[in-house]
PDB file of C-alpha atoms in Angstrom:
ATOM      1  CA  MET A   1     -26.638  -6.233  -2.740  1.00  0.00           C
ATOM      2  CA  GLY A   2     -25.231  -3.898  -0.075  1.00  0.00           C
ATOM      3  CA  ALA A   3     -24.650  -4.704   3.543  1.00  0.00           C
ATOM      4  CA  ARG A   4     -27.453  -4.732   6.110  1.00  0.00           C
ATOM      5  CA  PHE A   5     -26.937  -3.851   9.748  1.00  0.00           C
ATOM      6  CA  SER A   6     -28.585  -5.001  12.978  1.00  0.00           C
ATOM      7  CA  ARG A   7     -28.252  -5.136  16.785  1.00  0.00           C
ATOM      8  CA  PRO A   8     -26.221  -1.958  17.316  1.00  0.00           C
ATOM      9  CA  ARG A   9     -24.824  -0.996  20.721  1.00  0.00           C
ATOM     10  CA  LEU A  10     -23.211   2.342  21.581  1.00  0.00           C
ATOM     11  CA  ILE A  11     -20.390   1.561  24.011  1.00  0.00           C
ATOM     12  CA  ASP A  12     -17.200   2.983  25.461  1.00  0.00           C
ATOM     13  CA  GLU A  13     -13.671   1.610  25.154  1.00  0.00           C
ATOM     14  CA  HIS A  14     -13.971  -0.377  28.391  1.00  0.00           C
ATOM     15  CA  ASP A  15     -16.708  -2.679  27.114  1.00  0.00           C
ATOM     16  CA  PRO A  16     -15.511  -6.298  27.663  1.00  0.00           C
ATOM     17  CA  ARG A  17     -16.449  -7.530  24.175  1.00  0.00           C
ATOM     18  CA  TYR A  18     -14.727  -4.566  22.571  1.00  0.00           C
ATOM     19  CA  ARG A  19     -11.584  -5.085  24.675  1.00  0.00           C
ATOM     20  CA  ALA A  20     -11.465  -8.724  23.541  1.00  0.00           C
ATOM     21  CA  HIS A  21     -11.802  -7.539  19.933  1.00  0.00           C
ATOM     22  CA  VAL A  22      -8.911  -5.102  20.346  1.00  0.00           C
ATOM     23  CA  GLU A  23      -6.683  -7.859  21.726  1.00  0.00           C
ATOM     24  CA  GLN A  24      -7.608 -10.099  18.796  1.00  0.00           C
ATOM     25  CA  MET A  25      -6.694  -7.335  16.361  1.00  0.00           C
ATOM     26  CA  LYS A  26      -3.349  -6.830  18.095  1.00  0.00           C
ATOM     27  CA  LEU A  27      -2.547 -10.515  17.676  1.00  0.00           C
ATOM     28  CA  LEU A  28      -3.486 -10.373  13.997  1.00  0.00           C
ATOM     29  CA  ARG A  29      -1.249  -7.361  13.566  1.00  0.00           C
ATOM     30  CA  ILE A  30       1.700  -9.175  15.096  1.00  0.00           C
ATOM     31  CA  ASN A  31       1.194 -12.019  12.648  1.00  0.00           C
ATOM     32  CA  GLN A  32       1.096  -9.713   9.636  1.00  0.00           C
ATOM     33  CA  ARG A  33       4.119  -8.601   7.671  1.00  0.00           C
ATOM     34  CA  ALA A  34       5.878  -5.445   8.779  1.00  0.00           C
ATOM     35  CA  ILE A  35       3.797  -2.285   8.462  1.00  0.00           C
ATOM     36  CA  ARG A  36       5.553   0.895   7.402  1.00  0.00           C
ATOM     37  CA  PRO A  37       6.051   3.404  10.206  1.00  0.00           C
ATOM     38  CA  PRO A  38       3.552   6.257  10.245  1.00  0.00           C
ATOM     39  CA  ARG A  39       4.556   9.281   8.200  1.00  0.00           C
ATOM     40  CA  ALA A  40       4.626  12.799   9.632  1.00  0.00           C
ATOM     41  CA  ARG A  41       1.362  13.541   7.830  1.00  0.00           C
ATOM     42  CA  ASP A  42      -0.255  10.482   9.449  1.00  0.00           C
ATOM     43  CA  LEU A  43       0.902  11.603  12.882  1.00  0.00           C
ATOM     44  CA  PHE A  44      -0.391  15.113  12.258  1.00  0.00           C
ATOM     45  CA  GLY A  45      -3.786  13.656  11.374  1.00  0.00           C
ATOM     46  CA  GLY A  46      -4.020  11.981  14.782  1.00  0.00           C
ATOM     47  CA  GLU A  47      -2.780  15.115  16.552  1.00  0.00           C
ATOM     48  CA  ALA A  48      -5.313  17.278  14.702  1.00  0.00           C
ATOM     49  CA  GLU A  49      -8.086  14.860  15.673  1.00  0.00           C
ATOM     50  CA  ALA A  50      -7.110  15.068  19.340  1.00  0.00           C
ATOM     51  CA  ALA A  51      -6.913  18.886  19.179  1.00  0.00           C
ATOM     52  CA  LEU A  52     -10.346  19.184  17.578  1.00  0.00           C
ATOM     53  CA  ARG A  53     -11.872  16.723  20.027  1.00  0.00           C
ATOM     54  CA  ASP A  54     -10.574  18.901  22.865  1.00  0.00           C
ATOM     55  CA  TRP A  55     -11.956  21.972  21.078  1.00  0.00           C
ATOM     56  CA  LEU A  56     -15.344  20.296  20.679  1.00  0.00           C
ATOM     57  CA  ALA A  57     -15.408  19.308  24.347  1.00  0.00           C
ATOM     58  CA  GLN A  58     -15.194  23.008  25.233  1.00  0.00           C
ATOM     59  CA  GLN A  59     -18.272  23.729  23.109  1.00  0.00           C
ATOM     60  CA  VAL A  60     -20.534  20.741  23.875  1.00  0.00           C
ATOM     61  CA  PRO A  61     -20.443  17.829  26.371  1.00  0.00           C
ATOM     62  CA  LEU A  62     -18.911  14.886  24.529  1.00  0.00           C
ATOM     63  CA  SER A  63     -19.805  11.302  25.380  1.00  0.00           C
ATOM     64  CA  ASP A  64     -17.305   8.540  26.186  1.00  0.00           C
ATOM     65  CA  ARG A  65     -19.611   6.172  24.304  1.00  0.00           C
ATOM     66  CA  ARG A  66     -18.129   6.648  20.842  1.00  0.00           C
ATOM     67  CA  ILE A  67     -17.779   3.041  19.696  1.00  0.00           C
ATOM     68  CA  VAL A  68     -20.570   1.295  17.818  1.00  0.00           C
ATOM     69  CA  GLU A  69     -20.834  -2.495  17.926  1.00  0.00           C
ATOM     70  CA  TYR A  70     -23.140  -3.948  15.274  1.00  0.00           C
ATOM     71  CA  LEU A  71     -23.802  -6.936  13.050  1.00  0.00           C
ATOM     72  CA  GLU A  72     -23.152  -6.553   9.341  1.00  0.00           C
ATOM     73  CA  HIS A  73     -25.137  -8.982   7.177  1.00  0.00           C
ATOM     74  CA  ARG A  74     -23.817 -10.025   3.775  1.00  0.00           C
ATOM     75  CA  GLY A  75     -25.716 -12.928   2.291  1.00  0.00           C
ATOM     76  CA  ARG A  76     -26.016 -15.549   5.026  1.00  0.00           C
ATOM     77  CA  GLN A  77     -23.109 -14.186   7.048  1.00  0.00           C
ATOM     78  CA  ALA A  78     -23.519 -11.960  10.087  1.00  0.00           C
ATOM     79  CA  ILE A  79     -20.226 -10.436  11.212  1.00  0.00           C
ATOM     80  CA  THR A  80     -19.695  -8.510  14.439  1.00  0.00           C
ATOM     81  CA  LYS A  81     -17.975  -5.221  13.697  1.00  0.00           C
ATOM     82  CA  TYR A  82     -16.888  -2.128  15.569  1.00  0.00           C
ATOM     83  CA  ARG A  83     -16.871   1.421  14.324  1.00  0.00           C
ATOM     84  CA  GLU A  84     -14.924   4.029  16.258  1.00  0.00           C
ATOM     85  CA  LEU A  85     -16.512   7.461  16.016  1.00  0.00           C
ATOM     86  CA  ASP A  86     -14.258  10.514  16.251  1.00  0.00           C
ATOM     87  CA  ALA A  87     -16.578  12.409  18.590  1.00  0.00           C
ATOM     88  CA  VAL A  88     -20.131  11.953  19.890  1.00  0.00           C
ATOM     89  CA  TRP A  89     -22.523  14.463  21.415  1.00  0.00           C
ATOM     90  CA  LEU A  90     -25.803  13.326  22.990  1.00  0.00           C
ATOM     91  CA  PRO A  91     -27.830  16.550  23.300  1.00  0.00           C
ATOM     92  CA  GLU A  92     -31.000  14.674  24.346  1.00  0.00           C
ATOM     93  CA  PRO A  93     -32.075  11.039  24.837  1.00  0.00           C
ATOM     94  CA  LYS A  94     -33.426  10.592  21.286  1.00  0.00           C
ATOM     95  CA  THR A  95     -30.745  12.584  19.473  1.00  0.00           C
ATOM     96  CA  ILE A  96     -27.099  11.874  18.700  1.00  0.00           C
ATOM     97  CA  HIS A  97     -24.580  14.047  16.873  1.00  0.00           C
ATOM     98  CA  VAL A  98     -21.602  12.267  15.276  1.00  0.00           C
ATOM     99  CA  PHE A  99     -18.457  14.132  14.223  1.00  0.00           C
ATOM    100  CA  GLU A 100     -16.011  12.834  11.608  1.00  0.00           C
ATOM    101  CA  ILE A 101     -12.590  14.512  11.813  1.00  0.00           C
ATOM    102  CA  LYS A 102     -10.507  14.359   8.648  1.00  0.00           C
ATOM    103  CA  ALA A 103      -7.155  15.927   7.734  1.00  0.00           C
ATOM    104  CA  SER A 104      -6.483  15.940   4.006  1.00  0.00           C
ATOM    105  CA  MET A 105      -4.897  17.875   1.153  1.00  0.00           C
ATOM    106  CA  LYS A 106      -7.493  16.569  -1.316  1.00  0.00           C
ATOM    107  CA  ALA A 107     -11.085  17.728  -1.507  1.00  0.00           C
ATOM    108  CA  THR A 108     -12.191  14.285  -2.727  1.00  0.00           C
ATOM    109  CA  SER A 109     -11.624  12.928   0.787  1.00  0.00           C
ATOM    110  CA  LEU A 110     -14.994  14.459   1.629  1.00  0.00           C
ATOM    111  CA  ARG A 111     -16.743  11.854  -0.520  1.00  0.00           C
ATOM    112  CA  ARG A 112     -15.455   9.007   1.618  1.00  0.00           C
ATOM    113  CA  ALA A 113     -16.253  10.931   4.797  1.00  0.00           C
ATOM    114  CA  VAL A 114     -19.861  11.341   3.663  1.00  0.00           C
ATOM    115  CA  ARG A 115     -20.130   7.629   2.798  1.00  0.00           C
ATOM    116  CA  GLN A 116     -18.790   6.663   6.224  1.00  0.00           C
ATOM    117  CA  LEU A 117     -21.214   8.979   7.977  1.00  0.00           C
ATOM    118  CA  ARG A 118     -24.177   7.697   5.975  1.00  0.00           C
ATOM    119  CA  ASP A 119     -23.418   4.105   7.019  1.00  0.00           C
ATOM    120  CA  THR A 120     -22.955   5.244  10.610  1.00  0.00           C
ATOM    121  CA  GLN A 121     -26.244   7.115  10.427  1.00  0.00           C
ATOM    122  CA  THR A 122     -28.044   4.027   9.121  1.00  0.00           C
ATOM    123  CA  ILE A 123     -26.735   1.958  12.034  1.00  0.00           C
ATOM    124  CA  LEU A 124     -27.420   4.529  14.735  1.00  0.00           C
ATOM    125  CA  ARG A 125     -30.959   5.249  13.564  1.00  0.00           C
ATOM    126  CA  MET A 126     -31.875   1.895  15.114  1.00  0.00           C
ATOM    127  CA  LEU A 127     -31.031   3.509  18.469  1.00  0.00           C
ATOM    128  CA  PHE A 128     -31.753   7.215  17.949  1.00  0.00           C
ATOM    129  CA  PRO A 129     -34.601   8.735  15.900  1.00  0.00           C
ATOM    130  CA  ARG A 130     -32.428  11.769  15.073  1.00  0.00           C
ATOM    131  CA  VAL A 131     -28.818  11.260  13.971  1.00  0.00           C
ATOM    132  CA  HIS A 132     -26.946  14.434  13.067  1.00  0.00           C
ATOM    133  CA  THR A 133     -23.573  14.266  11.303  1.00  0.00           C
ATOM    134  CA  THR A 134     -20.776  16.793  10.886  1.00  0.00           C
ATOM    135  CA  ILE A 135     -17.358  16.692   9.217  1.00  0.00           C
ATOM    136  CA  LEU A 136     -14.521  18.698  10.732  1.00  0.00           C
ATOM    137  CA  LEU A 137     -12.097  19.065   7.814  1.00  0.00           C
ATOM    138  CA  VAL A 138      -8.484  20.038   8.441  1.00  0.00           C
ATOM    139  CA  ASP A 139      -7.367  21.481   5.103  1.00  0.00           C
ATOM    140  CA  THR A 140      -3.691  20.640   4.614  1.00  0.00           C
ATOM    141  CA  GLY A 141      -3.409  22.007   1.083  1.00  0.00           C
ATOM    142  CA  ILE A 142      -6.689  21.730  -0.831  1.00  0.00           C
ATOM    143  CA  PRO A 143      -6.684  24.194  -3.746  1.00  0.00           C
ATOM    144  CA  GLN A 144      -9.276  26.901  -3.233  1.00  0.00           C
ATOM    145  CA  THR A 145      -9.350  28.311  -6.776  1.00  0.00           C
ATOM    146  CA  PRO A 146      -8.878  26.895 -10.310  1.00  0.00           C
ATOM    147  CA  GLU A 147      -5.637  28.850 -10.494  1.00  0.00           C
ATOM    148  CA  GLU A 148      -4.301  27.154  -7.353  1.00  0.00           C
ATOM    149  CA  ALA A 149      -5.361  23.765  -8.727  1.00  0.00           C
ATOM    150  CA  ALA A 150      -3.576  24.411 -12.023  1.00  0.00           C
ATOM    151  CA  ALA A 151      -0.477  25.540 -10.138  1.00  0.00           C
ATOM    152  CA  GLN A 152      -0.496  22.324  -8.071  1.00  0.00           C
ATOM    153  CA  ARG A 153      -0.672  20.213 -11.224  1.00  0.00           C
ATOM    154  CA  ALA A 154       2.150  22.212 -12.849  1.00  0.00           C
ATOM    155  CA  GLU A 155       4.295  21.785  -9.738  1.00  0.00           C
ATOM    156  CA  TRP A 156       3.623  18.033  -9.756  1.00  0.00           C
ATOM    157  CA  ILE A 157       4.731  17.782 -13.384  1.00  0.00           C
ATOM    158  CA  ALA A 158       7.854  19.835 -12.728  1.00  0.00           C
ATOM    159  CA  ARG A 159       8.882  17.577  -9.846  1.00  0.00           C
ATOM    160  CA  ARG A 160       8.231  14.366 -11.772  1.00  0.00           C
ATOM    161  CA  PRO A 161       8.982  14.869 -15.466  1.00  0.00           C
ATOM    162  CA  ASP A 162       9.483  11.101 -15.915  1.00  0.00           C
ATOM    163  CA  ARG A 163       5.981  10.149 -14.731  1.00  0.00           C
ATOM    164  CA  GLN A 164       2.580  10.330 -16.373  1.00  0.00           C
ATOM    165  CA  PRO A 165       0.998  13.589 -15.203  1.00  0.00           C
ATOM    166  CA  PRO A 166      -2.554  13.690 -13.839  1.00  0.00           C
ATOM    167  CA  ALA A 167      -5.050  14.319 -16.618  1.00  0.00           C
ATOM    168  CA  ASP A 168      -6.715  17.183 -14.774  1.00  0.00           C
ATOM    169  CA  PRO A 169      -5.856  19.576 -11.960  1.00  0.00           C
ATOM    170  CA  PRO A 170      -7.002  18.449  -8.502  1.00  0.00           C
ATOM    171  CA  PRO A 171     -10.578  19.519  -7.750  1.00  0.00           C
ATOM    172  CA  THR A 172     -11.132  22.495  -5.517  1.00  0.00           C
ATOM    173  CA  LEU A 173     -13.264  22.297  -2.397  1.00  0.00           C
ATOM    174  CA  ALA A 174     -16.019  24.146  -4.280  1.00  0.00           C
ATOM    175  CA  ASP A 175     -15.848  21.587  -7.123  1.00  0.00           C
ATOM    176  CA  VAL A 176     -16.445  18.664  -4.769  1.00  0.00           C
ATOM    177  CA  LEU A 177     -19.121  20.435  -2.738  1.00  0.00           C
ATOM    178  CA  ALA A 178     -21.019  21.209  -5.948  1.00  0.00           C
ATOM    179  CA  ASN A 179     -21.570  17.432  -6.304  1.00  0.00           C
ATOM    180  CA  LEU A 180     -22.361  16.837  -2.622  1.00  0.00           C
ATOM    181  CA  SER A 181     -25.672  18.608  -2.349  1.00  0.00           C
ATOM    182  CA  GLN A 182     -26.334  17.195   1.134  1.00  0.00           C
ATOM    183  CA  VAL A 183     -23.228  18.880   2.629  1.00  0.00           C
ATOM    184  CA  ARG A 184     -23.488  22.355   4.154  1.00  0.00           C
ATOM    185  CA  LEU A 185     -20.293  24.350   4.709  1.00  0.00           C
ATOM    186  CA  VAL A 186     -20.579  26.580   7.791  1.00  0.00           C
ATOM    187  CA  ASP A 187     -18.209  28.542  10.001  1.00  0.00           C
ATOM    188  CA  THR A 188     -19.389  27.630  13.507  1.00  0.00           C
ATOM    189  CA  LEU A 189     -21.201  24.899  15.424  1.00  0.00           C
ATOM    190  CA  ALA A 190     -24.142  27.250  15.916  1.00  0.00           C
ATOM    191  CA  GLU A 191     -24.674  27.352  12.138  1.00  0.00           C
ATOM    192  CA  LEU A 192     -24.860  23.586  11.637  1.00  0.00           C
ATOM    193  CA  PRO A 193     -28.026  22.419   9.853  1.00  0.00           C
ATOM    194  CA  ASP A 194     -30.907  21.251  12.034  1.00  0.00           C
ATOM    195  CA  ASN A 195     -31.989  18.733   9.381  1.00  0.00           C
ATOM    196  CA  PRO A 196     -30.454  15.264  10.058  1.00  0.00           C
ATOM    197  CA  ASP A 197     -30.532  14.521   6.326  1.00  0.00           C
ATOM    198  CA  LEU A 198     -27.868  17.185   5.785  1.00  0.00           C
ATOM    199  CA  VAL A 199     -24.184  16.863   6.681  1.00  0.00           C
ATOM    200  CA  GLY A 200     -22.487  19.826   8.317  1.00  0.00           C
ATOM    201  CA  LEU A 201     -18.941  20.779   7.323  1.00  0.00           C
ATOM    202  CA  ILE A 202     -16.563  23.073   9.192  1.00  0.00           C
ATOM    203  CA  ARG A 203     -13.161  23.749   7.609  1.00  0.00           C
ATOM    204  CA  PHE A 204     -10.025  24.316   9.667  1.00  0.00           C
ATOM    205  CA  THR A 205      -6.606  25.391   8.444  1.00  0.00           C
ATOM    206  CA  VAL A 206      -3.275  24.048   9.647  1.00  0.00           C
ATOM    207  CA  ASP A 207      -2.778  27.408  11.389  1.00  0.00           C
ATOM    208  CA  ASP A 208      -6.024  26.807  13.284  1.00  0.00           C
ATOM    209  CA  ILE A 209      -4.668  23.486  14.571  1.00  0.00           C
ATOM    210  CA  ILE A 210      -1.348  25.107  15.493  1.00  0.00           C
ATOM    211  CA  ALA A 211      -3.284  27.715  17.486  1.00  0.00           C
ATOM    212  CA  LEU A 212      -5.170  24.955  19.320  1.00  0.00           C
ATOM    213  CA  ALA A 213      -2.314  22.524  19.999  1.00  0.00           C
ATOM    214  CA  GLY A 214       0.937  24.491  19.606  1.00  0.00           C
ATOM    215  CA  ALA A 215       3.444  23.893  16.804  1.00  0.00           C
ATOM    216  CA  GLU A 216       5.799  22.150  19.223  1.00  0.00           C
ATOM    217  CA  ASN A 217       3.181  19.428  19.737  1.00  0.00           C
ATOM    218  CA  LEU A 218       2.554  18.740  16.053  1.00  0.00           C
ATOM    219  CA  HIS A 219       4.367  16.878  13.284  1.00  0.00           C
ATOM    220  CA  LEU A 220       4.516  19.534  10.568  1.00  0.00           C
ATOM    221  CA  ASP A 221       7.572  18.461   8.593  1.00  0.00           C
ATOM    222  CA  TRP A 222       5.859  16.843   5.599  1.00  0.00           C
ATOM    223  CA  ASP A 223       8.021  16.138   2.572  1.00  0.00           C
ATOM    224  CA  GLU A 224       6.822  16.187  -1.039  1.00  0.00           C
ATOM    225  CA  GLU A 225       6.855  12.389  -1.370  1.00  0.00           C
ATOM    226  CA  GLU A 226       4.386  12.115   1.502  1.00  0.00           C
ATOM    227  CA  ASP A 227       2.101  14.622  -0.183  1.00  0.00           C
ATOM    228  CA  GLU A 228       1.997  12.551  -3.353  1.00  0.00           C
ATOM    229  CA  GLU A 229       1.435   9.252  -1.517  1.00  0.00           C
ATOM    230  CA  GLU A 230      -1.691  10.424   0.260  1.00  0.00           C
ATOM    231  CA  ASP A 231      -4.655   8.515  -1.111  1.00  0.00           C
ATOM    232  CA  ALA A 232      -7.432  10.690  -2.489  1.00  0.00           C
ATOM    233  CA  ASP A 233     -10.071   9.112  -0.283  1.00  0.00           C
ATOM    234  CA  GLU A 234      -8.171   7.774   2.687  1.00  0.00           C
ATOM    235  CA  GLU A 235      -7.773   9.662   5.910  1.00  0.00           C
ATOM    236  CA  PRO A 236      -4.407   9.716   7.723  1.00  0.00           C
ATOM    237  CA  GLY A 237      -4.067   6.828  10.124  1.00  0.00           C
ATOM    238  CA  ALA A 238      -6.543   4.644   8.248  1.00  0.00           C
ATOM    239  CA  THR A 239      -4.363   1.562   8.631  1.00  0.00           C
ATOM    240  CA  ASP A 240      -4.370   1.764  12.419  1.00  0.00           C
ATOM    241  CA  GLN A 241      -8.092   2.545  12.417  1.00  0.00           C
ATOM    242  CA  TYR A 242      -8.828  -0.699  10.617  1.00  0.00           C
ATOM    243  CA  LEU A 243      -6.403  -2.658  12.770  1.00  0.00           C
ATOM    244  CA  TYR A 244      -8.297  -1.734  15.883  1.00  0.00           C
ATOM    245  CA  SER A 245     -11.855  -1.367  14.593  1.00  0.00           C
ATOM    246  CA  SER A 246     -13.302  -3.466  11.800  1.00  0.00           C
ATOM    247  CA  GLU A 247     -15.414  -0.912  10.036  1.00  0.00           C
ATOM    248  CA  SER A 248     -17.505  -1.778   7.021  1.00  0.00           C
ATOM    249  CA  GLY A 249     -14.435  -1.455   4.865  1.00  0.00           C
ATOM    250  CA  THR A 250     -15.177  -3.024   1.520  1.00  0.00           C
ATOM    251  CA  ASP A 251     -14.683   0.125  -0.570  1.00  0.00           C
ATOM    252  CA  GLU A 252     -12.182   0.041  -3.380  1.00  0.00           C
ATOM    253  CA  GLU A 253     -10.011   2.388  -1.309  1.00  0.00           C
ATOM    254  CA  GLU A 254      -9.534  -0.162   1.484  1.00  0.00           C
ATOM    255  CA  ASN A 255      -5.810  -0.697   1.967  1.00  0.00           C
ATOM    256  CA  PRO A 256      -4.385  -4.217   1.491  1.00  0.00           C
ATOM    257  CA  ILE A 257      -3.466  -4.698   5.153  1.00  0.00           C
ATOM    258  CA  ALA A 258      -6.951  -3.690   6.258  1.00  0.00           C
ATOM    259  CA  ALA A 259      -8.475  -6.062   3.719  1.00  0.00           C
ATOM    260  CA  ALA A 260      -6.349  -8.969   4.931  1.00  0.00           C
ATOM    261  CA  LEU A 261      -7.263  -8.320   8.549  1.00  0.00           C
ATOM    262  CA  ARG A 262     -10.939  -7.943   7.679  1.00  0.00           C
ATOM    263  CA  LYS A 263     -10.948 -11.288   5.845  1.00  0.00           C
ATOM    264  CA  ALA A 264      -9.168 -12.980   8.736  1.00  0.00           C
ATOM    265  CA  LEU A 265     -11.735 -11.658  11.183  1.00  0.00           C
ATOM    266  CA  GLU A 266     -14.605 -12.702   8.931  1.00  0.00           C
ATOM    267  CA  GLY A 267     -13.162 -16.221   8.858  1.00  0.00           C
ATOM    268  CA  ARG A 268     -13.089 -16.351  12.634  1.00  0.00           C
ATOM    269  CA  ASN A 269     -16.655 -15.068  12.966  1.00  0.00           C
ATOM    270  CA  THR A 270     -18.312 -17.443  10.467  1.00  0.00           C
TER     271      THR A 270
END
């Protein structure tokens, strides 16, 4: 049986209960084993998020209330959790628009983004009759054609002749979107779907982010090892996101550190 949610609150980062939660997470982090320093790709993900949030703020008035507190029910347990939203627009009292910003070189990252937004939508519908969702995807190397995908696989094999090669080329963006019928790829905010059951998607290139933030303000020196280590369904900076906001993170992709922290928090809240 999946999780059930109740008692949501949309708050800002100054909320006293949320501040206490953040301090608790910091203490748990100190008590954990050493965490590897963020890679350049991780840092770029955070920089791209900040650049796109600034870009959004020039298009629509963004709200400071972009943290959701809620209860997650599993069996007889009810656990207080916090979900940090990348950007929130409140166009009218009964409508909220949530933006998920994701930088990835793999099209499959969209699947996890959609799952996250669907859970967020379920929670927020207790507060807002209309919950719109949009993904802002920063494409850091997703193959656009079957030929590009085949070339990526061939390059991987050439760099690592001693390792088992992937069975298939990485999926293109079109491949993944063909299986995500609820996602609509558009070019501008004005073209986003008006139906809350659909998820909008706007794709940005690395050059777009450079134009917004300036190359001097971005970590762009990614090495090949970093490219291969990126999880197919995990956004850059996911470790820090879980350290400071216990999302409903029970997917198989949840990293070990996040899982340990989640279990520790669940023990303190039972």
